Amino acid sequence: MTHRNSKNRLRGLLVAGAMAVAAGPAHAELCGQVGGDLVLGMEAKLGTLDQHVNAANATRNVAMNIFETLMTRDENMAPILDLAESLDVSEDKLSYTFKLRPGVKFHNGKPLTSADVAASFDRYNRIGVDRSALGSVDRWETPDDATFVIFLKEPQASFLESISASTVPIVIVPSEQASAEATRLEPIGTGPFQLEEFVADSHVKLKRYEDYKPNETLDAMSGFAGRKQACVDTVTFRTLAEPGARLAALETGEVHIVEDVPTLSKERLVGNEDIVQTQLKHAALWLNYPNLSEPPTDNLKVRQAIQAAMNLDEIMDAMSDGSYSLNPSFQFPGQTYYTEAGSQYYNQNDPEKAKALLKEAGYNGEAVKLLTTRDIPRLYTAAVVMSEQLKAVGINAELVVLDWPTALGMSVNETEGWNFFFTGWITVTAQGGAQSLRNLADPSNVHKPKDNKSDAEFMKQFQILSTSPDLEERKAAFAKAQERVFEQVMAIPFGVTPKNQATRANVKGYVPFFNTRVSNVWLAE
Amino acid sequence: MLAYTLRRIAQAVPILLLVSLISFGIMQLVPGDPAAVLAGPNATPDELIKLRQTLGLDKSLLSQIMIFYGNLFQGDLGYSIILGEPVLKVVLERSPISISLALYSLALTVILGLSIGVIAAMKHNRWIDQAAMTFALIGVSVPNFWLGLVMIVLFSVHLGWLPTGGYVPFFEDPVGWFLAATMPALSLAMMQIGLLARLTRSTMLEVLGQDYIRTARAKGASEPRVIIKHAMSNVLIPVVTVLGMILSVLLSGSVIVETIFAVPGIGALLGNAILGRDYPMIQGGLIFVAAVLLILNIVVDVLYAWLDPRVRVQ
Amino acid sequence: MSHLEISNNPSALTSLRRFLGGRRVRRLIRHRSFMIGLWLCLFVTAIAIFAPIISSVDPNKMAIRSRFQPPSLEFLLGTDNLGRDLFSRVAWGARLSLAIGLGVVLLNAVFGVLLGALAGYFRRLDGILMRLSDALMAFPSVLLAIGIAAAMGASAMTAVISLAVVYIPRTARILRASVLQVNELEFVNAARAAGAGDFHILRRHILPNCMAPLVVQLSFVFAYAILSEAVLSFLGLGAAPTDPSWGIMISEGRSYIREAPWMTIIPGMAIAITVLGLNLLGDGLRDVLDPRVKMEH
């Protein structure tokens, strides 16, 4: 999105919103029926609801109903205003002026003012997980109660993408919360639901916030933004970590919506008239990346041999029980930056080439350590299958299986003891081109290049990708950068799995998304 | 009596200190960090480093220990990293859940264990005895988490009798509590039922062989009267002494059962704290649980000493 | 798990000699549950020993195309989500479970005897050793094992060590109690009066007379170790994930418990059969070696 485009587009939204407000009752009713308790069966356990420091998807599922942000992402994951009704960007692209929507109140009854916004940005800047998003900010000011202005030190083309990122969003909290320490934020926001009860390891219960002021610039929800209504009185997010129990609870009607329906169960549920299945086709990109500091994967030829040896169909088939699509890209099909550049290196399944490359590399039976975890069964399965494929071409593959905190910690902090780390990118991929390659660029460098300097050619393209004001130029840079990642084997994408969900048949208005949204969802009798 | 009680309490203090030191020692060796758990699978290295600073995890171990003990002596168990709430508050919230589950299990254990044992003894060497003892043996041999999984499929999915898990507060909905807690309580109790049934049977057989029972029978007392009046009172003595032990096993053996049935008790809390590297929660929670178990043991010992004065002298 | 305690009793005094004398062996052979237990244990042991022969397929060999096969003539116990043969995995799992159980028992025998004897015989060590064991026993045993296992990383060795730490204090207590009793007996005093050294008395006179409760205790430790190892492995903290462990198999199977129940049920039954065998064996040993012992836990 270019600067000009974004400005026009945001103005456009404002106009549309004004018309919608004028139209008033002409709105389509969001809720076919009001009332009831909507129960969700969630896979993961919940930690703190402090959205500034918690990036877990499970937390986001709940917190996005309590908190709102100035800007967030729409259905296509493009930046969009939410608590702000307009944004003006100065000609020199150094100041961003947000006007707040009038009439918005926090759950404690206090009206939202620019002071709260500034306090929330202060807190995020102090402890927020993605506080580097505010790295180019010089200061912010609050000329009046409804106006919030951000001044940049230098122009940054991707600034709006950064502050609208939905992984660890800059949620707006009451100003008196600005000094709350990390993880100790009181869950008071402006969202359509407010917290009623939180029992970790068991459930979180939200109830409708009666004084909620919906964002009427849109007719319905779009992504995390738009017009929302709490159709049900309460929402209960139940942690049901046991996959068998989770699905059983759906079948018995104990819960209305479940996450992550196993492929085998999908087939069985087809005949069940009480259950409707939904699917978000491209939800998670599974991949691994090598450690460029640890022999033998410091050797490009060895990495290329491994790349050649891999049968990604088999890996994806095994890890998803057959529900997947191959994906030679770091973006999902349909996303702006999606490209298949470099796909000649993808899914080669060519053991002979692999053996030849190994010979060329002078590979001598050094262990190739695949670092993975059983806490995320798909990652474990992928590593198991990959190790068999590597062994088949004569590579001495070894599994290093640790629990998730240890494995992730090791891949981040250690340059020794592992050769490949397995992970899945959900939001990283969904947030767009620059975000999806950020992990392979300075200073993140998850693939541990020598001296913590990523590949020069890749970095050149990445710079264009993150700074160029022109979309076509950025897209071209993304394609080149992606091809470079394949060439240099800086990461190996396996494929994409869908998000398979199921709801009871009386759940209406549910639209699958990266996170499970409960606004505008209602229960039919 | 008072002196004995005080002595037992005094002995508990160094044990608690050792408990806290041991748990700190273990945690020092545990790799991985809570920041990774909070940050989730999408975290970048940069985010992790920032989160570690934010959470105070970059402080040296010594200073973390000093802070912990400093707070402990003021009755403050610290803040959970993952949940962002005071450890003591969370632990106090969760304890009643585990305790109610343990008491339910205990009731099942006593009722089923005793009756199976008594019936088996009364029908000694008959098929009913054999069936009862086979059942007891199976109870002692089956892994409780496996039993839990199988019960979910059987009773929730196929028969639809019981919910798959979760927890309903007793005072809000006693029937709901009863339904939700039955499978977890039964999985927990199974092994104890088996053990108690075996203990009851063997004690009962011993008692039934005693002279005074024979005398009672000879005097023409009816069989139920013999069992209830004469035999049971003697059987109950060893049974009562193991109840305290059973209760502490039930209270502490619930990590995996609570996890499977999504019961938000203290076992699931601490199990997750260990897996999530929530150091303050592990520390505070273990000390709390150990203290509760120690107090329970002291109560049982003191009761026992009260019943049997010889113990006090030992 | 559970406390393993067996009350002390004077018959321990002569049980070892009687045991070796053959009368006890005859009683054991006539003891029905002991023999059933023995046969079950031998059966599982045979499967463990001959796993490479009876299972023609590598337990880790994947065949994605033949995944989720129910038990049949081709796949005796069916296949799992990666098409691995469950019969092979259960057989190799027996190896692993027995090896871990045996490891825990050996460590218990060595350190339980050492610490129990030291505490029971040298009264000055008693206070500190018993406080330490009190502290270890004050932890809920599963949590202690999980903590140690998390610190060491999942492997069979981890499972052995963490479970040994859990059970050694309990074994040591039992041995200490026996030592205390035997130490009071006249022939020990006589040996002491004759000028025998402490270690000589311990080794020659006291320990041989403490064997009966120890043997019984160890048979139950074996059973508990196998159950607890399954718990640890189920949580991902026991055997290395690449090992065909019964606990891991249950954990992997539970995602498919509706559609492929054999993946969960079969390893669970393997655990139950093994533990049942050990319990029966232990019952028999207790009846014969320690006839007046009360069944407690």
Coordinates of C-alpha atoms in Angstrom, one line a residue, chain A residues 45-48 53-56 127 129-132 182-184 199-202 238-240 242 245 248-249 252 254 403-406 408 412-413 423-428 438-439 444 446, chain B residues 31-33 36-48 50-51 53-55 79-85 94 149 152 156-157 162-166 260 262 264 268-269 272 275 277:
Chain A
K45 CA -4.0 -23.0 27.5
L46 CA -4.3 -19.3 28.2
G47 CA -1.8 -17.2 29.9
T48 CA -2.1 -13.6 31.0
V53 CA 3.3 -8.8 26.2
N54 CA 1.5 -12.0 25.1
A55 CA 1.8 -13.1 21.5
A56 CA 0.1 -16.4 21.9
I127 CA 7.4 -3.2 27.6
V129 CA 6.8 -7.4 22.8
D130 CA 7.0 -5.7 19.3
R131 CA 8.1 -2.3 20.6
S132 CA 10.6 -2.1 17.7
A182 CA 4.3 -6.7 32.3
T183 CA 1.6 -9.4 32.5
R184 CA -0.3 -7.4 35.2
V199 CA -9.7 -19.4 35.5
A200 CA -6.5 -20.4 33.7
D201 CA -6.3 -24.1 32.6
S202 CA -10.1 -24.1 32.6
R238 CA -13.0 -23.5 27.5
T239 CA -9.6 -25.0 27.4
L240 CA -10.0 -28.6 26.2
E242 CA -7.5 -33.3 24.8
A245 CA -12.5 -34.6 24.5
A248 CA -16.6 -35.2 21.9
A249 CA -17.7 -32.0 23.7
T252 CA -22.5 -33.8 22.8
E254 CA -21.2 -29.0 25.5
D403 CA 9.8 -29.3 24.9
W404 CA 8.8 -26.2 23.2
P405 CA 10.2 -23.5 25.6
T406 CA 13.6 -25.3 25.5
L408 CA 12.7 -22.4 20.9
V412 CA 17.3 -18.4 19.4
N413 CA 20.1 -18.4 21.9
T423 CA 8.3 -24.2 13.3
G424 CA 5.0 -23.0 11.9
W425 CA 4.3 -19.4 10.9
I426 CA 0.7 -18.3 11.2
T427 CA 0.5 -14.6 11.8
V428 CA 4.0 -14.0 10.5
R438 CA 11.8 -10.3 8.7
N439 CA 13.0 -13.4 10.7
S444 CA 16.6 -11.3 13.8
V446 CA 16.9 -17.0 13.0
Chain B
P31 CA 16.6 -25.1 30.4
G32 CA 14.1 -23.1 28.4
D33 CA 12.5 -19.9 29.5
A36 CA 9.4 -18.3 24.9
V37 CA 6.0 -19.6 26.2
L38 CA 4.5 -16.1 26.4
A39 CA 5.9 -15.0 23.1
G40 CA 4.5 -18.0 21.3
P41 CA 5.7 -19.8 18.2
N42 CA 5.9 -16.7 16.1
A43 CA 8.3 -14.9 18.3
T44 CA 11.4 -13.4 16.8
P45 CA 14.7 -13.5 18.7
D46 CA 14.5 -9.7 19.2
E47 CA 11.0 -10.1 20.8
L48 CA 12.3 -12.8 23.1
K50 CA 12.9 -7.8 25.1
L51 CA 10.4 -9.9 26.8
Q53 CA 14.2 -8.0 30.1
T54 CA 10.6 -7.0 30.7
L55 CA 10.0 -10.0 32.9
Y79 CA 3.8 -13.1 40.8
S80 CA 3.2 -15.8 38.2
I81 CA 5.0 -15.0 35.0
I82 CA 2.6 -16.7 32.7
L83 CA -0.7 -15.7 34.4
G84 CA 0.4 -12.3 35.7
E85 CA -1.3 -12.8 39.0
R94 CA -7.2 -23.5 42.8
L149 CA -9.1 -41.4 28.2
I152 CA -14.1 -40.1 28.1
S156 CA -19.0 -39.1 27.3
V157 CA -18.9 -39.9 23.6
L162 CA -21.1 -37.5 31.6
P163 CA -19.5 -34.3 30.4
T164 CA -15.9 -34.7 29.0
G165 CA -14.4 -32.7 31.8
G166 CA -14.2 -29.2 33.1
I260 CA -6.8 -34.7 30.8
A262 CA -9.4 -29.9 32.1
P264 CA -8.3 -26.3 36.9
A268 CA -2.7 -29.0 36.5
L269 CA -1.6 -25.5 37.7
N272 CA 1.7 -26.5 33.5
L275 CA 6.2 -27.2 31.6
R277 CA 8.9 -22.5 33.2

